[in-house]
Coordinates of C-alpha atoms in Angstrom, one line a residue:
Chain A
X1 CA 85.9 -98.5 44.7
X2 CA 83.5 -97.7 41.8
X3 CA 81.0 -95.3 43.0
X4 CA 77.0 -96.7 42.6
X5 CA 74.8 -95.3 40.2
X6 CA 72.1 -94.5 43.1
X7 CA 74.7 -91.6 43.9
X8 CA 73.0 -90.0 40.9
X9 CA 69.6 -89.6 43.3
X10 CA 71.9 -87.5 45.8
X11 CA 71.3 -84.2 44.1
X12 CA 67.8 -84.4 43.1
X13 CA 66.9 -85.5 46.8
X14 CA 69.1 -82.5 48.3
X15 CA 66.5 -80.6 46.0
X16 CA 63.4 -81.8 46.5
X17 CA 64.1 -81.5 50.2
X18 CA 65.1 -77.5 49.9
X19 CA 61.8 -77.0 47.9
X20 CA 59.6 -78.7 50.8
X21 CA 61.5 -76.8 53.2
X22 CA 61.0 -73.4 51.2
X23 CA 57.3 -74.4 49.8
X24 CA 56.5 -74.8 54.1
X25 CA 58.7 -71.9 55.3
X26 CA 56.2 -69.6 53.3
X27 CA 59.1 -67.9 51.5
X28 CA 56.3 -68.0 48.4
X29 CA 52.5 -68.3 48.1
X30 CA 51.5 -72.0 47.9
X31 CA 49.3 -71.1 44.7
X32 CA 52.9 -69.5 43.4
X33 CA 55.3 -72.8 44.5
X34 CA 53.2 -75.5 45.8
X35 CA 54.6 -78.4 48.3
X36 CA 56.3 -81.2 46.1
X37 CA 52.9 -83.8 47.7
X38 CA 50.8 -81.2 45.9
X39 CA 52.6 -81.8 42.6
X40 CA 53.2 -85.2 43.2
X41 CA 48.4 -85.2 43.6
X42 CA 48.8 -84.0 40.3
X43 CA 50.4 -87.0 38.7
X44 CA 47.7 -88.9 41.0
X45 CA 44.7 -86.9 39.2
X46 CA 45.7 -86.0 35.8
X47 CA 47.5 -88.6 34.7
X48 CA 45.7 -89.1 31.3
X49 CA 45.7 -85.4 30.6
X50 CA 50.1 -85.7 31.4
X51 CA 50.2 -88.8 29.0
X52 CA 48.4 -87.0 26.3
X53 CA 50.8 -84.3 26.5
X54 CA 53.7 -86.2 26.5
X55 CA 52.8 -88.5 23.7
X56 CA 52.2 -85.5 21.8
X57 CA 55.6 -84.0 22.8
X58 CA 57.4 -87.6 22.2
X59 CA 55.6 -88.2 19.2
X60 CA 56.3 -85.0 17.3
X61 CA 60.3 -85.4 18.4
X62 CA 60.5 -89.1 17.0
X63 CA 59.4 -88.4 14.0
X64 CA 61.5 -84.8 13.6
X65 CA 64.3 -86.7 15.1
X66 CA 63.8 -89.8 13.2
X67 CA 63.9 -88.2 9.8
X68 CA 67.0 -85.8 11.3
X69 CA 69.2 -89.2 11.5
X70 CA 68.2 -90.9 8.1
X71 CA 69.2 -87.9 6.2
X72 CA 71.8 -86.5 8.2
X73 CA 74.5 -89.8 8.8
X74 CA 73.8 -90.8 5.4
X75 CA 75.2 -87.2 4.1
X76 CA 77.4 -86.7 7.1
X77 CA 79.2 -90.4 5.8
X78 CA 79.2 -88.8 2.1
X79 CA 80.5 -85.4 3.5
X80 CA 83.1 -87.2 5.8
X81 CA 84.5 -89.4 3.0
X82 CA 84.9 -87.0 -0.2
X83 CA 86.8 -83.9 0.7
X84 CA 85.1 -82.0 -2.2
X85 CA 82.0 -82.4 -0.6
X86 CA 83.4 -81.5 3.0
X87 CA 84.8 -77.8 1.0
X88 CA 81.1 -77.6 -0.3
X89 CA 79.4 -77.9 2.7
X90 CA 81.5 -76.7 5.7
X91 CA 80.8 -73.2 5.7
X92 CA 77.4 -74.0 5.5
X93 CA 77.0 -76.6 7.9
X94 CA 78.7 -74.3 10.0
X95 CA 77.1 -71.0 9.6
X96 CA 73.3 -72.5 9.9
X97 CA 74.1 -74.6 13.1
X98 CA 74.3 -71.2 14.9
X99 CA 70.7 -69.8 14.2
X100 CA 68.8 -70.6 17.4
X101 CA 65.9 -72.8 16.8
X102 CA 63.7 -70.3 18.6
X103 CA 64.4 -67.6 16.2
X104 CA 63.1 -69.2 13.4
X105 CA 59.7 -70.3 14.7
X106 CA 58.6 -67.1 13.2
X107 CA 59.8 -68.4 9.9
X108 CA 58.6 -71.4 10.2
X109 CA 55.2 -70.2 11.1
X110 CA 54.8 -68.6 8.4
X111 CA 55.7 -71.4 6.1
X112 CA 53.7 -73.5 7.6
X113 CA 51.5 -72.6 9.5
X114 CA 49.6 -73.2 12.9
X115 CA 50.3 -76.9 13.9
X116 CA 52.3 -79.8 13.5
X117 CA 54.2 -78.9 10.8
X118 CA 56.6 -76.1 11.8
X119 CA 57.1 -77.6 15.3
X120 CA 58.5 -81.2 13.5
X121 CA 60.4 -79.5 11.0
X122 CA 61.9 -77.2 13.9
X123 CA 63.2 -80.4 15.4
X124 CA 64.3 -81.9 12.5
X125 CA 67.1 -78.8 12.0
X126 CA 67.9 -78.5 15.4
X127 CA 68.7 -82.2 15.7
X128 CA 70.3 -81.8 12.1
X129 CA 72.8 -80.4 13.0
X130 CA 74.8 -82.2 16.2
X131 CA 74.1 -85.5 14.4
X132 CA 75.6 -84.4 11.0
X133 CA 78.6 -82.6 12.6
X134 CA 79.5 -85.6 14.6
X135 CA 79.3 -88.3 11.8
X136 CA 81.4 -86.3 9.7
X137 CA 83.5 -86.2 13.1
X138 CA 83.5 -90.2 13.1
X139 CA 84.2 -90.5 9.4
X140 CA 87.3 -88.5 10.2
X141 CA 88.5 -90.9 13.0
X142 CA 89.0 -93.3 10.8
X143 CA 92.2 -95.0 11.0
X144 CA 94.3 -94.7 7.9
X145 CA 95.7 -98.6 7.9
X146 CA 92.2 -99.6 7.8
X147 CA 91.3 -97.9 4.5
X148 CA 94.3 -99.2 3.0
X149 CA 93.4 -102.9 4.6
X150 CA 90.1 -101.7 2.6
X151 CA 92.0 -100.8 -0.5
X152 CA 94.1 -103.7 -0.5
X153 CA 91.5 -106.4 -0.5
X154 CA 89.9 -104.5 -3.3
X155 CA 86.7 -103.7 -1.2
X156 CA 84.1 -101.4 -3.0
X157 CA 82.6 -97.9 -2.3
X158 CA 79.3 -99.8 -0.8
X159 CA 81.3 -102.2 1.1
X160 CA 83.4 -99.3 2.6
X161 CA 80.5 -97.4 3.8
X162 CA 78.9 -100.4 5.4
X163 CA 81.4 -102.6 7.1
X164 CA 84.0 -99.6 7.7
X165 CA 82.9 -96.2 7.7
X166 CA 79.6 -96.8 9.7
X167 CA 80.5 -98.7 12.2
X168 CA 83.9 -96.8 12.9
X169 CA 81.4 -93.9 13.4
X170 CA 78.7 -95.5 15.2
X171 CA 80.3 -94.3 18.9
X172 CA 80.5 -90.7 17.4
X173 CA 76.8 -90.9 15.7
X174 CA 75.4 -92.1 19.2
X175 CA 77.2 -88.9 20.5
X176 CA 75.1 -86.7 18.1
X177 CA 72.5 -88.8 18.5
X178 CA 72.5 -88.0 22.6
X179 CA 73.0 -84.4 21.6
X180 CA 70.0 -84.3 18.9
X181 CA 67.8 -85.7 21.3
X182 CA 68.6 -83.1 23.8
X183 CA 68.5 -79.9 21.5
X184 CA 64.7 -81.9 20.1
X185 CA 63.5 -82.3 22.9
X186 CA 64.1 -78.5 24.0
X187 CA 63.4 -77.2 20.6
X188 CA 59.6 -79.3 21.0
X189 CA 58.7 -77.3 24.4
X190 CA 59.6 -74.3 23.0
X191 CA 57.5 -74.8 19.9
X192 CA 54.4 -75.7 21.2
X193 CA 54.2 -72.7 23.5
X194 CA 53.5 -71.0 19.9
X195 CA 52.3 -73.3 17.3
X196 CA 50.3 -76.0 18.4
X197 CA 47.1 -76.8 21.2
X198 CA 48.9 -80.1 22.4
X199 CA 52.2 -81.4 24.1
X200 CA 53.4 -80.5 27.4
X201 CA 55.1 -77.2 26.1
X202 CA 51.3 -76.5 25.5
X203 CA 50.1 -77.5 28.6
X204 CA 53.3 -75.4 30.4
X205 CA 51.5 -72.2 28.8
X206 CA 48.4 -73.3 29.3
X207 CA 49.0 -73.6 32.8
X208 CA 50.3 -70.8 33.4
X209 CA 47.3 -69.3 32.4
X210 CA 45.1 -70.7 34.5
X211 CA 47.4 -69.8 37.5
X212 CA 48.2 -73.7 38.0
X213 CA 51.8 -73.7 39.5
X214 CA 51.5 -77.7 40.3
X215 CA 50.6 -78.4 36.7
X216 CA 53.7 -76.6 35.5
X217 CA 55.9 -77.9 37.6
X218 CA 54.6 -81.2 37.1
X219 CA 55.2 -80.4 33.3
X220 CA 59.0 -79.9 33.5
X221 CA 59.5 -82.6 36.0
X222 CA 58.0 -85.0 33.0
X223 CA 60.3 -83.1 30.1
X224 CA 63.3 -83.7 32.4
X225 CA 62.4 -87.4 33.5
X226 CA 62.0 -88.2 29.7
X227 CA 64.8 -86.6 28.4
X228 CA 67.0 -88.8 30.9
X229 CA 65.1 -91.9 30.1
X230 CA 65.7 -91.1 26.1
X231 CA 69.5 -90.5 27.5
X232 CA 69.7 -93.4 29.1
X233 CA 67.9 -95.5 26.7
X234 CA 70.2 -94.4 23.8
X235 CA 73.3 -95.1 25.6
X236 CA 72.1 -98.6 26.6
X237 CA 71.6 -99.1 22.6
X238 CA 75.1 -97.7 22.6
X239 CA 77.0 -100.0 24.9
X240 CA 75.4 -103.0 22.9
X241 CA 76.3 -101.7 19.4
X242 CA 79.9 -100.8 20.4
X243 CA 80.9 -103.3 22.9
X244 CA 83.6 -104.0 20.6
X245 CA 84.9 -100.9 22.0
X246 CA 85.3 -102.2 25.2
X247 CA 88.8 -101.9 26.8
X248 CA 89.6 -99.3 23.8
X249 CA 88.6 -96.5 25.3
X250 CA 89.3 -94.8 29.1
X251 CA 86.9 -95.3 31.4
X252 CA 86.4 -92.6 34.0
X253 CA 88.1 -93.8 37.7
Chain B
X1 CA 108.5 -129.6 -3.9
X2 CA 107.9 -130.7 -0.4
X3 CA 108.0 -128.7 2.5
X4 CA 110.8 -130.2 3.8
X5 CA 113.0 -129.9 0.5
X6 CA 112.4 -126.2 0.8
X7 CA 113.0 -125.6 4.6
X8 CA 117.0 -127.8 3.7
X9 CA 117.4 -125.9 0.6
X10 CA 116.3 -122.3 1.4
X11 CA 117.7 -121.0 -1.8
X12 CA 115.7 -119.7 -4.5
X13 CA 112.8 -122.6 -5.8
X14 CA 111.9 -123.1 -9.5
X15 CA 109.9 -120.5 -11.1
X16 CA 109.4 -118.3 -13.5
X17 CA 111.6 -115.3 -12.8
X18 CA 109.9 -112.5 -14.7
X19 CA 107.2 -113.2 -11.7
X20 CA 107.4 -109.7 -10.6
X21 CA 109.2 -106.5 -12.2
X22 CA 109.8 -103.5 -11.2
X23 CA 111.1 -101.3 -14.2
X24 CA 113.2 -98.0 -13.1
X25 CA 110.7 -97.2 -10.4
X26 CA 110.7 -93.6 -8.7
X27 CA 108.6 -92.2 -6.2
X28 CA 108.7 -88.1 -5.2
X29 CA 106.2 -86.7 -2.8
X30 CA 105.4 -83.1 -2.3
X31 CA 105.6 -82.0 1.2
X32 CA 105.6 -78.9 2.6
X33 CA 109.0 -78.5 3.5
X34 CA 109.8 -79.3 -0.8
X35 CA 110.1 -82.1 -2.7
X36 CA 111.2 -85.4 -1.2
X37 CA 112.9 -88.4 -3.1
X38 CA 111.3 -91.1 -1.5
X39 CA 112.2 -93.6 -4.4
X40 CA 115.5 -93.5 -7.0
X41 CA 115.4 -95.9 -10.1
X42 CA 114.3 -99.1 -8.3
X43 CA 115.6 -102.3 -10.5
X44 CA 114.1 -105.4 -8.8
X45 CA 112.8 -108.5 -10.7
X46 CA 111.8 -111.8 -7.9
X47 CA 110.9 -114.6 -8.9
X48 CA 107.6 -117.0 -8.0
X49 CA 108.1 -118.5 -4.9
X50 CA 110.8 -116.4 -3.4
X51 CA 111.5 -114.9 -0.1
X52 CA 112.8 -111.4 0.1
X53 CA 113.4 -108.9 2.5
X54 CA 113.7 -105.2 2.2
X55 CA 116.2 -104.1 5.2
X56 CA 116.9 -100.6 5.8
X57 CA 116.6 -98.2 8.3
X58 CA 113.3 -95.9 9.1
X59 CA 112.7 -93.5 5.5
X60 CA 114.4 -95.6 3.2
X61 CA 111.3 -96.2 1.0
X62 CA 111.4 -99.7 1.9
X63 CA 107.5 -99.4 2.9
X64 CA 107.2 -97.6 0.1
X65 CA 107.8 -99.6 -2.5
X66 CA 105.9 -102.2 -0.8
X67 CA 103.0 -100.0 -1.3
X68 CA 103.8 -99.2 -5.0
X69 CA 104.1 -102.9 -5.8
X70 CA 100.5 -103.3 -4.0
X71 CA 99.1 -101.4 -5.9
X72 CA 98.0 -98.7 -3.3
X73 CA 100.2 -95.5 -4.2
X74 CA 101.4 -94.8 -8.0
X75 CA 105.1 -94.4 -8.6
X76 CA 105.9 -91.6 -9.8
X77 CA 107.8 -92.7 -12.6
X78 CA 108.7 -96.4 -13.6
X79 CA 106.5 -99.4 -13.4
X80 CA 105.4 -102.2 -11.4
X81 CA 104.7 -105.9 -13.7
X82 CA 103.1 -109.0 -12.0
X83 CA 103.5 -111.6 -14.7
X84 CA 104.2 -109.2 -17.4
X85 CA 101.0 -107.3 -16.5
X86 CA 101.4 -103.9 -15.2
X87 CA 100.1 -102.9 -11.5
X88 CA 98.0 -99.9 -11.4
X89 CA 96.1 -100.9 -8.4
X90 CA 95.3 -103.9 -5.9
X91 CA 95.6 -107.1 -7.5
X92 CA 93.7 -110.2 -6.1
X93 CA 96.9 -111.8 -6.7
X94 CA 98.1 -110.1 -3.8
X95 CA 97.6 -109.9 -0.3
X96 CA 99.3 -107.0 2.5
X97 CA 99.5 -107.7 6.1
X98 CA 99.7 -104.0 7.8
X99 CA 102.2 -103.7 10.9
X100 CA 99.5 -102.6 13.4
X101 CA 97.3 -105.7 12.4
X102 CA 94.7 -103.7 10.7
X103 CA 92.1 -105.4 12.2
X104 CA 89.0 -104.1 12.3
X105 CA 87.9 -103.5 15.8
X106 CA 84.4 -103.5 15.4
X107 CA 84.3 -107.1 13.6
X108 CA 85.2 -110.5 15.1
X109 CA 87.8 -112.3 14.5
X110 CA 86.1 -114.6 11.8
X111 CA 84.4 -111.6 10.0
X112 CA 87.7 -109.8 10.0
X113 CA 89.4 -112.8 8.4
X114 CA 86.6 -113.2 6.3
X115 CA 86.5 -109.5 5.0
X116 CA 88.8 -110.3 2.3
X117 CA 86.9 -113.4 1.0
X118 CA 83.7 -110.3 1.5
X119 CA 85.1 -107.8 -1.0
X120 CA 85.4 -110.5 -3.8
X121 CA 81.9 -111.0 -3.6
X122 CA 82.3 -114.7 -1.9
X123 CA 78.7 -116.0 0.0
X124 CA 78.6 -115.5 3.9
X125 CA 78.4 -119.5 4.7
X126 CA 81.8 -120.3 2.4
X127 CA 83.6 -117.1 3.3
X128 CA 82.9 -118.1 7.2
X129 CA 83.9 -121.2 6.3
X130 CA 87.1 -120.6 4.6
X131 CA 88.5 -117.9 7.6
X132 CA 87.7 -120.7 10.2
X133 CA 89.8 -122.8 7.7
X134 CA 92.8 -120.1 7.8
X135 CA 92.2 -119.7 11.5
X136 CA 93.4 -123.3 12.0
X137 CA 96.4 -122.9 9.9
X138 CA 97.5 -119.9 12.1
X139 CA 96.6 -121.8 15.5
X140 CA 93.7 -119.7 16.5
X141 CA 90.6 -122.3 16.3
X142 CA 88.1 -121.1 18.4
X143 CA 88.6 -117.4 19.2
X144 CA 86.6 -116.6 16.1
X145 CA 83.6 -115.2 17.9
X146 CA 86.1 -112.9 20.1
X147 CA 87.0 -109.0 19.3
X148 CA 90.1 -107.9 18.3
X149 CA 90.2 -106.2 21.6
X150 CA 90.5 -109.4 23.0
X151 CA 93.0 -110.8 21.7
X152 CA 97.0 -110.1 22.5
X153 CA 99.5 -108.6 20.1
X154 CA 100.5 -111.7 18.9
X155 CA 97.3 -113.3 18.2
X156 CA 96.1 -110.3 16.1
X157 CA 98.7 -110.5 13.7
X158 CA 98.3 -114.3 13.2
X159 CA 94.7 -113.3 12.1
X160 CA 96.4 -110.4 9.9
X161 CA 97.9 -113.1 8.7
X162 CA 95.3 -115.6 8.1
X163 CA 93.2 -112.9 6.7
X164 CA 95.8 -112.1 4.0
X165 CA 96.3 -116.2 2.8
X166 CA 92.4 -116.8 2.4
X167 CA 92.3 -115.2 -1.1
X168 CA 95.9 -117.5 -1.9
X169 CA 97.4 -115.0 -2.8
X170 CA 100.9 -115.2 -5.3
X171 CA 102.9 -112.3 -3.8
X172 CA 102.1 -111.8 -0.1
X173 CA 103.2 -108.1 1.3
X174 CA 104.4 -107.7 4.7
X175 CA 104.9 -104.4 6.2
X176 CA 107.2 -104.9 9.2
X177 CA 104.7 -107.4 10.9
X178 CA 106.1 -108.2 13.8
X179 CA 107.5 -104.8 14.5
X180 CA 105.4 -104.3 17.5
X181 CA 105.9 -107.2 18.9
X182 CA 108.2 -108.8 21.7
X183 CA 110.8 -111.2 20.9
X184 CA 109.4 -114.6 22.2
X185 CA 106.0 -113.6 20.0
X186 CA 108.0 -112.1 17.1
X187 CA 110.7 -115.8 17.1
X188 CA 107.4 -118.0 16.8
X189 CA 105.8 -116.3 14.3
X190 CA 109.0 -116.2 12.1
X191 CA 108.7 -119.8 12.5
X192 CA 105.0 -119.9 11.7
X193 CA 105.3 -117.6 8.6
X194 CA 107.6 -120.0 7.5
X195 CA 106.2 -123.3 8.0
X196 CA 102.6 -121.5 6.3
X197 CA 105.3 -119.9 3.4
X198 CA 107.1 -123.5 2.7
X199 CA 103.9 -125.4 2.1
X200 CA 102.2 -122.8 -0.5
X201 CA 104.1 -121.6 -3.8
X202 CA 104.2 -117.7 -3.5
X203 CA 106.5 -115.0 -3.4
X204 CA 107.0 -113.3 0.3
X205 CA 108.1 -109.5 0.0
X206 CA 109.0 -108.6 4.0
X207 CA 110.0 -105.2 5.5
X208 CA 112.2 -105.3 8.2
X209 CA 114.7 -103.0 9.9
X210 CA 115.9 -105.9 11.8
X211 CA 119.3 -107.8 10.2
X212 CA 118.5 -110.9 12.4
X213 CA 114.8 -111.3 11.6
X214 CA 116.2 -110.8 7.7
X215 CA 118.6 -113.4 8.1
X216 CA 116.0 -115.8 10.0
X217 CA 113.8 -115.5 6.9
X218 CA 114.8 -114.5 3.4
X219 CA 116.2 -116.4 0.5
X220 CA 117.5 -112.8 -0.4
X221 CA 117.9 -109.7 1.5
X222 CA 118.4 -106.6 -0.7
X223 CA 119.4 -104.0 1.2
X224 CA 118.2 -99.8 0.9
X225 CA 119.5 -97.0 1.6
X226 CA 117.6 -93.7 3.0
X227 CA 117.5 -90.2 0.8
X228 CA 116.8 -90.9 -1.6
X229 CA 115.7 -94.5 -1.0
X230 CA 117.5 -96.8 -3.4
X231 CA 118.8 -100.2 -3.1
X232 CA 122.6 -100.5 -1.8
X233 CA 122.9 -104.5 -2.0
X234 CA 121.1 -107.7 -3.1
X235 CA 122.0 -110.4 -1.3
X236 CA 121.6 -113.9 -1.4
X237 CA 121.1 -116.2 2.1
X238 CA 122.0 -119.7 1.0
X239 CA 121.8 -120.8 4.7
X240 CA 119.8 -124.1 5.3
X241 CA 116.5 -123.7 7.2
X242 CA 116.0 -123.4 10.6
X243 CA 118.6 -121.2 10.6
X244 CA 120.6 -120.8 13.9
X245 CA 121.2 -117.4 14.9
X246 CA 124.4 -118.3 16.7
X247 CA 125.7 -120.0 14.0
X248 CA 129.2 -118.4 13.0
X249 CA 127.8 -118.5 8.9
X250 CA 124.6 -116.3 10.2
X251 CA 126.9 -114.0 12.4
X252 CA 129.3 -113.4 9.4
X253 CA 126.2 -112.6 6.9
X254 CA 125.0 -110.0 9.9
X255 CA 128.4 -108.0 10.2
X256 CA 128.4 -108.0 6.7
X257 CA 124.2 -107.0 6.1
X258 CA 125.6 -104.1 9.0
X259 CA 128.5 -103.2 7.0
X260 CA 125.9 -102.4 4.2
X261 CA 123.7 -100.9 5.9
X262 CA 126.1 -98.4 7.2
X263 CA 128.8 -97.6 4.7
X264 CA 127.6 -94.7 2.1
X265 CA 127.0 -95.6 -1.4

């Protein structure tokens, strides 16, 4: 029997019942780790001030996401199909995909300064990477007999990048996009507890300032319910855009 | 020359023999275990309109040469002339079908038929057109909104098929296509490839490790041998067409295509 998707619910239930029973056992002060109802008042009273962090948050990794995929499947379909390229590059790719993100905000703060800027361009290199690595990835999948199908019906470079090497890649690109949304989405908190005075990696600090546990917690739960919606939205887009993958592929029992 | 002429006769049809030439052709590739001889001093000239099988067992260079004379790999000596013009690379007078289909998964039937007709440069609304056209031929009206993936073995290579005739091609390559598949499939695609072969003027060239299949199809069977890959035997099949495989004439022709195939040069 194929297990239901509302299994998925079991965990975070088995948690949210542990913190009310912790939250009324005392084992904390209330102000410390408030009851999940007095989390769940502040959804009820703040929203507008939640949705104006989030937007910020959302906005600032779309657009350092966004400009992370345009550049990086592009090259990654270059880098994939020219060995020369892939000896120019690989050392690279590979040696700048292991600086953490975190450890260059200084750098980037002083490029750019307070604001936007250094948190979006932040994003941009730590969703550079997954996306870049995993279309070279898909490039490299493709099946040889294809090419020369390709080769044989006299198909130019253009052609070959659009109607072969793309698609054949798309499942893998969908991987690092799934993966570049992730490491955005954490690189964007992390920023704007430094650079900017907006998003909910802002309001995380700023809570914590003002001794507001509820507002914290309320914080995460959004980041962690909207980096499963953007999860779950990208591999919805997925499922349409390969369904000719269907029955190709093992499916988990 | 009617269909029916040709399927009685099954000999060689009129044409102009010089069709296709291949001049003391030789192929070496490095590997890392030294150099191997995939190719010795291949001397083949087929005329227009001719059926010929390469048979030989696994690393003769059959494939090979099938790949030379298509233009995709460069021999490494010798040349390759279609109608007195040398091949250096893909021809649009030629057309391969691959053994494992080649289709593309991600396109539909249609589009992957079409995808020749594409590469030339033909509009969308003709190309479409012309695969559903070449659809029919092979018996597959109506799946051409379907995936690949949906399809069985059988049916993919009919569009591998139809795929390769939409450009009408002169000299159609096929690279064991039916290797993969059973034997009721594989006996009713012979038959198709046939019928679709008789009724067009071009030259077949068909690998095969299989004497029967061979002997079912050719107007000539020229025979290689492995290391280094070089042909052992040309031989002619003046049976009539269909050809009956329990016919004593088409068991004689086998013991003696085995005899070939086994004694050493």
């Amino acid at each position: 029997m194929r297990a239901s998707r509302a299994l998925g619910l079991v965990p975070i239930l088995v948690l949210l019942l542990a913190w009310q029973w912790a939250a009324s056992a005392g084992l904390y002060a209330a102000v410390l780790l408030p009851p999940p109802l007095a989390v769940a008042q502040v959804f009820l009273d703040e929203p507008a001030q939640l949705a104006y962090h989030m937007m910020a948050s959302l906005t600032r990794v779309a657009i350092g996401v966004g400009w992370a995929f345009v550049i990086a499947v592009p090259l990654g379909l270059l880098i994939g199909r020219y060995h020369w390229l892939d000896m120019l590059t690989d050392w690279s790719i590979q040696m700048f995909r292991s600086f953490p993100p975190i450890s260059l905000i200084p750098l980037a703060l002083l490029f750019f300064g307070i604001g936007d800027k250094p948190a979006v361009v932040l994003i941009f290199i730590s969703a550079f990477w997954p996306l870049i690595i995993n279309t070279i990835f898909g490039v490299r999948s493709v099946e040889r007999t294809l090419l020369r199908v390709a080769k044989s019906s006299r198909a130019g470079e253009w052609l070959i990048f659009t109607d072969i090497m793309l698609p054949a890649s798309l499942p893998a690109i969908f991987t690092g996009l799934r993966l570049a949304i992730g490491a955005g989405w954490l690189t964007v908190v992390t920023a704007e507890m430094i650079a900017v005075r907006s998003g909910l990696g802002y309001m995380i600090l700023n809570a914590q300032m003002t001794f507001r546990s509820d507002l914290i917690i309320a914080g995460i739960l959004v980041i962690g319910v909207v980096g499963l919606a953007a999860d779950q939205g990208v591999r919805a887009l997925r499922g349409y855009l390969c369904r000719w993958q269907e029955g190709l592929t093992a499916s988990p029992e | 020359m009617s269909a029916a002429e040709t399927l009685d006769l099954g000999v060689t049809r009129g044409g102009d023999a010089r069709f296709l030439q291949c001049a003391t052709l030789s192929k070496t590739f490095d590997t890392r275990t030294g150099i191997v001889e995939a190719l010795r001093k291949i001397e083949l000239d087929v005329p227009l309109g001719e059926f010929v099988c390469f048979l030989g067992a696994s690393g003769c260079g059959k494939s090979t040469l099938l790949s030379i004379i298509g233009g995709l790999e460069t021999p490494s000596a010798g040349q390759v002339l279609l109608n007195g013009k040398a091949i250096v690379k893909p021809s649009p007078d030629l057309s391969f079908v691959f053994q494992d289909h080649g289709l593309f998964p991600w396109m539909t039937v249609e589009q992957n038929c079409a995808f020749s007709l594409k590469a030339s440069g033909m509009g969308r609304a003709a190309r479409l057109a012309k695969a559903r056209e070449y659809l029919a031929l092979v018996g597959l009206q109506g799946f051409g909104t379907r995936f690949p993936h949906e399809l069985s073995g059988g049916m993919k290579q009919r569009v591998g098929i139809a795929r390769a005739l939409t450009t009408d091609p002169k000299l159609l390559l096929m690279d064991e296509p039916f290797g993969a598949l059973d034997a009721q499939t594989r006996a009713n695609l012979q038959q198709e490839l046939l019928r679709i072969w008789s009724g067009r003027q071009a030259t077949v060239l068909f690998v095969t490790h299989s004497i029967d299949e061979a002997l079912i199809l050719a107007d000539r069977i020229v025979v290689f041998h492995p290391r280094p890959g070089r042909i052992r035997a040309d031989v002619r099949v003046a049976l009539p067409r269909p050809r009956d495989i329990h016919a004593p004439e088409f068991g004689a022709m086998a013991r003696e295509l085995e005899a070939l195939l086994q004694t050493p040069t």
